[in-house]
Short mmCIF file of C-alpha atoms (C1' of nucleotides) in Angstrom, two decimals:
data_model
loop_
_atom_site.label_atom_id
_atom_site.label_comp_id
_atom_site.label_asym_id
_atom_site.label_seq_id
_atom_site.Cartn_x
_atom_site.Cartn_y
_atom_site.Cartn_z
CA UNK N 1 12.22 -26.79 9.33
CA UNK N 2 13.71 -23.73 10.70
CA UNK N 3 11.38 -21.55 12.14
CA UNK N 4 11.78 -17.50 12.37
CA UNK N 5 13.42 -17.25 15.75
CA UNK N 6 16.27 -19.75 14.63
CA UNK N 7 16.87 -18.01 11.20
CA UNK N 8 16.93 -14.16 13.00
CA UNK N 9 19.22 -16.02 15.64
CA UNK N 10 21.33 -17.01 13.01
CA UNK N 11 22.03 -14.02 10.55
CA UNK N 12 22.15 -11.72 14.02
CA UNK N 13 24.81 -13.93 15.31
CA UNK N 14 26.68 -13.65 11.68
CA UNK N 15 26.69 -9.42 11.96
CA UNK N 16 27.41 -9.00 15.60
CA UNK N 17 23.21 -8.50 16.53
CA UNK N 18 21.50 -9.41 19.55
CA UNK N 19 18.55 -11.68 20.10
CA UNK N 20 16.67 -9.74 22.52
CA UNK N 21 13.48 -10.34 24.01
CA UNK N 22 11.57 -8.07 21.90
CA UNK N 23 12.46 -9.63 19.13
CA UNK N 24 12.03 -13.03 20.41
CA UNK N 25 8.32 -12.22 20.94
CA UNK N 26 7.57 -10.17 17.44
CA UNK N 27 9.23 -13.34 15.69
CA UNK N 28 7.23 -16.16 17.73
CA UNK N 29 4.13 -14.40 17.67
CA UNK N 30 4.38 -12.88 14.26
CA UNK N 31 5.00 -16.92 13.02
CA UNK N 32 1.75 -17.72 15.31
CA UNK N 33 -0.70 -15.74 13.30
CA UNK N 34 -1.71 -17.20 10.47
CA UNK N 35 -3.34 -14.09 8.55
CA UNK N 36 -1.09 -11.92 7.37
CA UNK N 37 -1.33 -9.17 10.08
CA UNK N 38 -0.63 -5.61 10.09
CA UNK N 39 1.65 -4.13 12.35
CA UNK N 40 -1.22 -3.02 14.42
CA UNK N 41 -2.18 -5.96 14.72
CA UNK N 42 1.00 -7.66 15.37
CA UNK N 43 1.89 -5.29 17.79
CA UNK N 44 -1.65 -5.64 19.90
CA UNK N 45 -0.60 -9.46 19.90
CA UNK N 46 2.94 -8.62 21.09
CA UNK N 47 1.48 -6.18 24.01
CA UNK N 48 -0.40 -9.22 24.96
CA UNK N 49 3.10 -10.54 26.48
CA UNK N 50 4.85 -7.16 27.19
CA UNK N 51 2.83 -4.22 27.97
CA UNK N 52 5.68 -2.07 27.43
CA UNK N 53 7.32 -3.54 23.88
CA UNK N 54 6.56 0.06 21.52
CA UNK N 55 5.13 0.11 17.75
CA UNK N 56 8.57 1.24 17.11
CA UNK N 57 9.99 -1.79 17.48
CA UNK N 58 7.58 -3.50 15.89
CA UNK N 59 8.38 -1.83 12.47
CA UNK N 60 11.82 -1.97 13.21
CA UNK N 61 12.10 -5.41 13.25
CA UNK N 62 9.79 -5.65 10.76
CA UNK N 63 11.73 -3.89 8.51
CA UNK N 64 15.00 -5.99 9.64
CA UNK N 65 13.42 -9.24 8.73
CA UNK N 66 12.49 -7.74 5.36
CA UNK N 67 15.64 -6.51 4.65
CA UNK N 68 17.12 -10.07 5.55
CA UNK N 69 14.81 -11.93 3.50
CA UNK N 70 12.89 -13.34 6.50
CA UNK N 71 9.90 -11.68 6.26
CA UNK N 72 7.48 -10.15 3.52
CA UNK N 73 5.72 -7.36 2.91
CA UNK N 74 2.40 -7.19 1.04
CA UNK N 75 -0.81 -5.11 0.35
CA UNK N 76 -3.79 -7.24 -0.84
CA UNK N 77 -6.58 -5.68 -2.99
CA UNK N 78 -8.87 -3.17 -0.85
CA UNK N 79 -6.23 -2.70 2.01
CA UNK N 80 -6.02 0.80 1.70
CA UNK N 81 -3.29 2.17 3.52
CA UNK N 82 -1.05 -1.14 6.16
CA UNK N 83 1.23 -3.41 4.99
CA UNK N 84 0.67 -6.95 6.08
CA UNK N 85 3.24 -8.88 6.95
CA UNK N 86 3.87 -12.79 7.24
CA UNK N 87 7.42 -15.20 6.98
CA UNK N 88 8.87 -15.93 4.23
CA UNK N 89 8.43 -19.60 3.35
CA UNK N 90 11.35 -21.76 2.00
CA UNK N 91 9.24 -22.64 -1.29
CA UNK N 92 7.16 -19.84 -3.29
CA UNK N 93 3.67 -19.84 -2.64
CA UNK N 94 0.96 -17.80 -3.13
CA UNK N 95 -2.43 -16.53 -1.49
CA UNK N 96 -6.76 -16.59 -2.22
CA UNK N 97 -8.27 -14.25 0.19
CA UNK N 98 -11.75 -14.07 1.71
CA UNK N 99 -13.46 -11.12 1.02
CA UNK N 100 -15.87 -11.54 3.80
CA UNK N 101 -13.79 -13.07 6.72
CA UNK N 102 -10.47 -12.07 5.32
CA UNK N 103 -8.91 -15.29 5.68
CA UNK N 104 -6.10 -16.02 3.95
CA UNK N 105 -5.01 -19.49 2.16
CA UNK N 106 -1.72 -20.09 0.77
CA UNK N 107 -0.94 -22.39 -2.71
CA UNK N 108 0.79 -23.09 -5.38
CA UNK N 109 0.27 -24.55 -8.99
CA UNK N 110 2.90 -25.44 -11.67
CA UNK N 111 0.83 -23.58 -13.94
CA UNK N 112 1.91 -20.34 -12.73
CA UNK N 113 5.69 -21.51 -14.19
CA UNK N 114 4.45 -22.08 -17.54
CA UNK N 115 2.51 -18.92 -17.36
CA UNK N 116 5.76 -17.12 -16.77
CA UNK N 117 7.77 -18.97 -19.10
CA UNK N 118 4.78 -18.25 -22.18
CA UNK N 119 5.27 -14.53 -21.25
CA UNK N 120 8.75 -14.77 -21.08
CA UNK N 121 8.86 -15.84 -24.60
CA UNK N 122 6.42 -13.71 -26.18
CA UNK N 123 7.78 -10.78 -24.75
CA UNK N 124 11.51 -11.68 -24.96
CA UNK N 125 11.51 -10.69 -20.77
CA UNK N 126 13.25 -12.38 -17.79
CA UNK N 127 10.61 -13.14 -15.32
CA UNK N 128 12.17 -13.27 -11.85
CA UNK N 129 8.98 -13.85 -9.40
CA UNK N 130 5.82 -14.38 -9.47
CA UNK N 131 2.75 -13.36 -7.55
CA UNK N 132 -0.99 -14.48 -8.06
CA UNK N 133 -3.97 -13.55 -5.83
CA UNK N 134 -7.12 -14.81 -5.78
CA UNK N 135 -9.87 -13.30 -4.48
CA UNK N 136 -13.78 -14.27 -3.72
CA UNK N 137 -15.12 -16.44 -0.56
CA UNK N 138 -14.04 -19.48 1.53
CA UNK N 139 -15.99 -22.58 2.09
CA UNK N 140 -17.53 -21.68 4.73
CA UNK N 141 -18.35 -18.12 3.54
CA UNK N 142 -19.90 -19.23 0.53
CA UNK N 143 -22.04 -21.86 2.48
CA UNK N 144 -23.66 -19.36 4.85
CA UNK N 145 -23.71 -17.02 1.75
CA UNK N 146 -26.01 -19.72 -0.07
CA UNK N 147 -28.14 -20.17 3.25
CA UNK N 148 -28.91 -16.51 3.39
CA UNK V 1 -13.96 1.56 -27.18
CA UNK V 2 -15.67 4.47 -25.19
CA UNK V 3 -12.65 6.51 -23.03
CA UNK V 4 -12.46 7.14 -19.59
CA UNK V 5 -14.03 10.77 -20.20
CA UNK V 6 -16.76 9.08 -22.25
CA UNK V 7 -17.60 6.68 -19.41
CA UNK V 8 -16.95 8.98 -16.72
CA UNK V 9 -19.29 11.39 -18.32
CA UNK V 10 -22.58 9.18 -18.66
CA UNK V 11 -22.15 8.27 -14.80
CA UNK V 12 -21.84 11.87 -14.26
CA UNK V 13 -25.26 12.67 -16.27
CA UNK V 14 -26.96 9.88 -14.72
CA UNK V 15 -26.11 11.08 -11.14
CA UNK V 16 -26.60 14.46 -11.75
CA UNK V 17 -22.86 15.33 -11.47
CA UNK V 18 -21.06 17.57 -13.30
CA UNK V 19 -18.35 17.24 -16.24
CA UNK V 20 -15.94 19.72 -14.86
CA UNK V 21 -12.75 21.11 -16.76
CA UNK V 22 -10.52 19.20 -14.10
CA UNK V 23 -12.23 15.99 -14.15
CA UNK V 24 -11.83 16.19 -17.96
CA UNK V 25 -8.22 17.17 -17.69
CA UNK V 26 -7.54 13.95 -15.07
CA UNK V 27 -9.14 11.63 -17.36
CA UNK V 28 -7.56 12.86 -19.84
CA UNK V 29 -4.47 12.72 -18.49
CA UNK V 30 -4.47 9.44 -16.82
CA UNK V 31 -5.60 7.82 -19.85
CA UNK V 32 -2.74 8.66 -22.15
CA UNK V 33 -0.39 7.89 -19.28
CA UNK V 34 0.87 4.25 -19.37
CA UNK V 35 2.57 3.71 -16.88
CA UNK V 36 -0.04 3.00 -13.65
CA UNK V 37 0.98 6.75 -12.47
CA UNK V 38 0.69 7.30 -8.37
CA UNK V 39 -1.53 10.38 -7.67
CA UNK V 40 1.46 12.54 -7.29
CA UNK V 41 2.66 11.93 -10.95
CA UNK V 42 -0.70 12.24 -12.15
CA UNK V 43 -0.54 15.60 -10.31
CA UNK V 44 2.40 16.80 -11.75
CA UNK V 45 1.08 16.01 -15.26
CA UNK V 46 -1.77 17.48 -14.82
CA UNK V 47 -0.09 20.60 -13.87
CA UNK V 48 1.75 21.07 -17.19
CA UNK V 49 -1.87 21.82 -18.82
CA UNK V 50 -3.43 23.56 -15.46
CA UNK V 51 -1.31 25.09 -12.52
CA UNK V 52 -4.45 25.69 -10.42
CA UNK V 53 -5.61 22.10 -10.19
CA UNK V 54 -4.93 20.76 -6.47
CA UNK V 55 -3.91 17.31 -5.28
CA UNK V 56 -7.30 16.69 -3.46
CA UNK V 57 -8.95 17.00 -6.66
CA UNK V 58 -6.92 14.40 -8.20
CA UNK V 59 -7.55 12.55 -5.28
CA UNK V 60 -11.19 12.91 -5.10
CA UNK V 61 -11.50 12.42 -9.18
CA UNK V 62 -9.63 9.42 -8.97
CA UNK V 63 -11.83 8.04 -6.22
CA UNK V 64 -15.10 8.98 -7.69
CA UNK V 65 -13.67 7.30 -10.78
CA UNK V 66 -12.55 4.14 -8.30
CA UNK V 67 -15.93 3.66 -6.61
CA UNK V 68 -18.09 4.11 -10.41
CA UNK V 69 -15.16 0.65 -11.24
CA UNK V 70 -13.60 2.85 -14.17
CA UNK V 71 -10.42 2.85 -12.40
CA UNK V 72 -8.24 0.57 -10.36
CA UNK V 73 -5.91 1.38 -7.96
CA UNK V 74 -3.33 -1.02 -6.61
CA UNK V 75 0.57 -1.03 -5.08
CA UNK V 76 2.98 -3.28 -6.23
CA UNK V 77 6.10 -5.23 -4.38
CA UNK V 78 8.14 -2.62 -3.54
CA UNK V 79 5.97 0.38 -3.77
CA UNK V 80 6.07 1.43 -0.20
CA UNK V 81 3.33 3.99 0.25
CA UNK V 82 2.01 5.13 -2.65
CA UNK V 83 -0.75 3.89 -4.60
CA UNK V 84 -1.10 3.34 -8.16
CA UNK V 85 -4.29 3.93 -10.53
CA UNK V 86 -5.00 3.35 -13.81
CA UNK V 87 -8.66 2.76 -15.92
CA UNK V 88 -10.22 -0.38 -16.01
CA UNK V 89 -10.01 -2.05 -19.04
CA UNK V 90 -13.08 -4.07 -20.31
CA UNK V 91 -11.17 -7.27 -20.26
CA UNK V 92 -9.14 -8.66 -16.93
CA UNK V 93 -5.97 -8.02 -17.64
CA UNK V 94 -2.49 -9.26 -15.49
CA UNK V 95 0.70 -7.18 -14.49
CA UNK V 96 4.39 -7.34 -15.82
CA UNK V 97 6.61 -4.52 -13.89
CA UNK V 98 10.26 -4.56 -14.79
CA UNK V 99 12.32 -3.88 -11.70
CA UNK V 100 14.96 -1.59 -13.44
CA UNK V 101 13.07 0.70 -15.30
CA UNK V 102 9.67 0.44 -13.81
CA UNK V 103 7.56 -0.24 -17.00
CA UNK V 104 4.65 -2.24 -16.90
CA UNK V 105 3.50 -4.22 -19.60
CA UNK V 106 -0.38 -5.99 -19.41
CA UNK V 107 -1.00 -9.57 -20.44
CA UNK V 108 -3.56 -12.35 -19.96
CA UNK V 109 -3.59 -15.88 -20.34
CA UNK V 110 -6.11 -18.44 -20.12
CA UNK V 111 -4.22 -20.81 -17.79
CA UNK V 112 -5.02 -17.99 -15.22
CA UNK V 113 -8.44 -18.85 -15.35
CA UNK V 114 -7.18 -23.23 -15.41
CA UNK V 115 -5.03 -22.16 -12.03
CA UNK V 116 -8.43 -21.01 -10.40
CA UNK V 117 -10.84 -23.62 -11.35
CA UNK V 118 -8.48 -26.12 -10.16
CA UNK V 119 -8.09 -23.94 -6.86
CA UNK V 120 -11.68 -23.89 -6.54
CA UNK V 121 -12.37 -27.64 -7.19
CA UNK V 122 -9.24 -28.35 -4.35
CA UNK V 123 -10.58 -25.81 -1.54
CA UNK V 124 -14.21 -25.56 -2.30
CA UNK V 125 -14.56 -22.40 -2.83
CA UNK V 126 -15.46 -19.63 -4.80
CA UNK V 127 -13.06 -17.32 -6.83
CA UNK V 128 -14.14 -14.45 -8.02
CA UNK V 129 -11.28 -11.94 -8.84
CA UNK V 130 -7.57 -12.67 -10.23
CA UNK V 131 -4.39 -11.25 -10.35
CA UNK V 132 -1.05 -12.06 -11.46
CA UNK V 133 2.18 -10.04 -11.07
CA UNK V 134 5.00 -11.15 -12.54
CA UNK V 135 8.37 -8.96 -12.05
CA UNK V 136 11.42 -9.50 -13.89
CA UNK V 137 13.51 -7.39 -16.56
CA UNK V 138 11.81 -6.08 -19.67
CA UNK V 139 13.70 -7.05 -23.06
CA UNK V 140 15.60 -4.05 -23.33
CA UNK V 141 16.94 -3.77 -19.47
CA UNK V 142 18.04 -7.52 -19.94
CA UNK V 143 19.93 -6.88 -22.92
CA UNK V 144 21.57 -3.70 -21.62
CA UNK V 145 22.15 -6.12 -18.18
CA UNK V 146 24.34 -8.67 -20.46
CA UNK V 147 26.23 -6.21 -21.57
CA UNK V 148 27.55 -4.87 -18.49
"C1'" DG J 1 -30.78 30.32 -6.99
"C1'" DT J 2 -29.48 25.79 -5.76
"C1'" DT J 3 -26.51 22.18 -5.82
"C1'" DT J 4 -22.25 20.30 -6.79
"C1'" DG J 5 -17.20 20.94 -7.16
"C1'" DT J 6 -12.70 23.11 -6.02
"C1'" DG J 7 -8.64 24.93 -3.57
"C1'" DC J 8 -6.61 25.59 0.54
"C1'" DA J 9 -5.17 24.36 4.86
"C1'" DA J 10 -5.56 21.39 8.47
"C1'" DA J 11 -6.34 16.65 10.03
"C1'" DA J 12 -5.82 11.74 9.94
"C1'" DA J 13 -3.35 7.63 9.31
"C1'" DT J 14 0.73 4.98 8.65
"C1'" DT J 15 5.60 4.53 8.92
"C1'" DT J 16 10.27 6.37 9.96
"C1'" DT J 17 13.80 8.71 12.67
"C1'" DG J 18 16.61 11.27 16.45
"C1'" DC J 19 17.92 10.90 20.80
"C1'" DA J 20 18.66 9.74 25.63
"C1'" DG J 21 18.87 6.04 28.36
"C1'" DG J 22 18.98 0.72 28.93
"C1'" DC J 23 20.47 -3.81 28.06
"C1'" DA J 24 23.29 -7.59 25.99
"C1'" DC J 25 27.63 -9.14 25.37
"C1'" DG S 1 32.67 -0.76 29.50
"C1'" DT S 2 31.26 -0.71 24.61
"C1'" DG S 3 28.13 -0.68 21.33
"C1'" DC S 4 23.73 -2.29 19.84
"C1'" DC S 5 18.71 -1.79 20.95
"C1'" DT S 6 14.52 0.35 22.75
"C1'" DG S 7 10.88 3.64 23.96
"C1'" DC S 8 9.29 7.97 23.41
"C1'" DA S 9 8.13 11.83 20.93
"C1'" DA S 10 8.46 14.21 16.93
"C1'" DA S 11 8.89 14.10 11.91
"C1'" DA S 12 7.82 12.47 7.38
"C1'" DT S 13 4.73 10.75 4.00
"C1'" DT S 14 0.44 9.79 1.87
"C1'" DT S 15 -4.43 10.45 1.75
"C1'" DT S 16 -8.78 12.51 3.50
"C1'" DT S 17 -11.79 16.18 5.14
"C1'" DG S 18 -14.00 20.84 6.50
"C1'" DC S 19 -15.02 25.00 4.86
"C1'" DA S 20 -15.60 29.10 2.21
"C1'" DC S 21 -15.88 30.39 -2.30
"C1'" DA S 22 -16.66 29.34 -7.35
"C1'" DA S 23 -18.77 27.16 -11.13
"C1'" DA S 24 -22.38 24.52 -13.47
"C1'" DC S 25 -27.02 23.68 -14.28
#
DNA sequence: GTTTGTGCAAAAATTTTGCAGGCAC
DNA sequence: GTGCCTGCAAAATTTTTGCACAAAC
């Protein structure tokens, strides 16, 4: 599978862009972290590598990827003001979130089609995409939850 | 069904707040609008009945109101900044948002609550909040779409 | 009278943009 | 060399806060 660095490569060599290091770095380490990170955070992760690389770029390139259908952007429930960002992934999928660690897990049910397809017919609507969130604690959460 | 002024005013009385003309006139005003208004909308409607009211008062109101859990606030995909509030209803409740005109239309399904059992029973772990966003074109923005 | 609430203006927080210089091709 | 890209600082946008005054009990 192609990962985030090959697909920028690609549509940058297509419109005359440049892979530069920068972005080589917010792609890679952006497709390293699995938890949906803020820019913040992505760019304290980034200055890990390159003291110098600004929060600029960050959103910049951010904001490229979007734009090209590489990237998403997302607020869950109770972030208040950042974005979180993460790669787009070849099939749709969707997320349950930890409310205590604020770990993130990523699935996908057929049930969420037929959802959309009831709606669409009771409503006489065109549903285009889909997004589901779930919300409560993770295994281990809700183990040391039950201890306490 | 008690309102959002009826609600809002027993937490008021049992916390020794007050049931001010403004918060009244929010309420009010939020309730009758359907369309999950940002704060600056709300504003501006708000304005047609007062001219004095500020934006931190909305602001504050619709906090107060966020914290008590008789209002929600959330942003959809492709709502950059701005946040969106609108009361609680008694029952959970999903989103439809058509991506031409912007209307939102509420729906539930049981199958929601089928997608996060099975979820559960997969990851071991505990869900304890939904939500479902489905975007697409309402029935009249997809029949004025074939046309064209 | 005391406490709570409001408007205003200023601050805080997040994201975007203009510009001068730097780097990739 | 040309033109895209970056860092910096400043702007823009949304939301919160401090404070003095006003309103409700």
């Amino acid at each position: 599978m192609a990962t985030l660095v090959q697909n920028a490569r690609k549509r940058l060599r297509s419109q005359g862009g440049r892979m530069t290091g920068q972005r080589w770095l917010i792609c890679e380490t952006l497709e390293s972290m699995s938890g949906h990170p803020t820019a913040e955070e992505l760019f304290e992760q980034v200055q890990v590598h390159d003291r110098s690389l600004s929060l600029s770029t960050v959103y910049r390139t951010l904001r490229w990827l979007e734009a090209e259908g590489l990237v998403s952007s997302r607020r869950f429930d109770g972030d208040q003001r950042q974005e979180r960002f993460d790669p787009v992934h070849p099939s749709e999928h969707h997320h349950f979130l930890c409310t205590v660690c604020k770990s993130v897990i990523e699935f996908d049910s057929p049930l969420i089609d037929q959802i959309s397809e009831d709606f669409e017919e009771l409503e006489g609507v065109l549903v285009q995409c889909r997004s589901v969130e779930l919300y409560g604690l993770c295994r281990q959460c809700r183990a040391s939850e039950n201890k306490s």
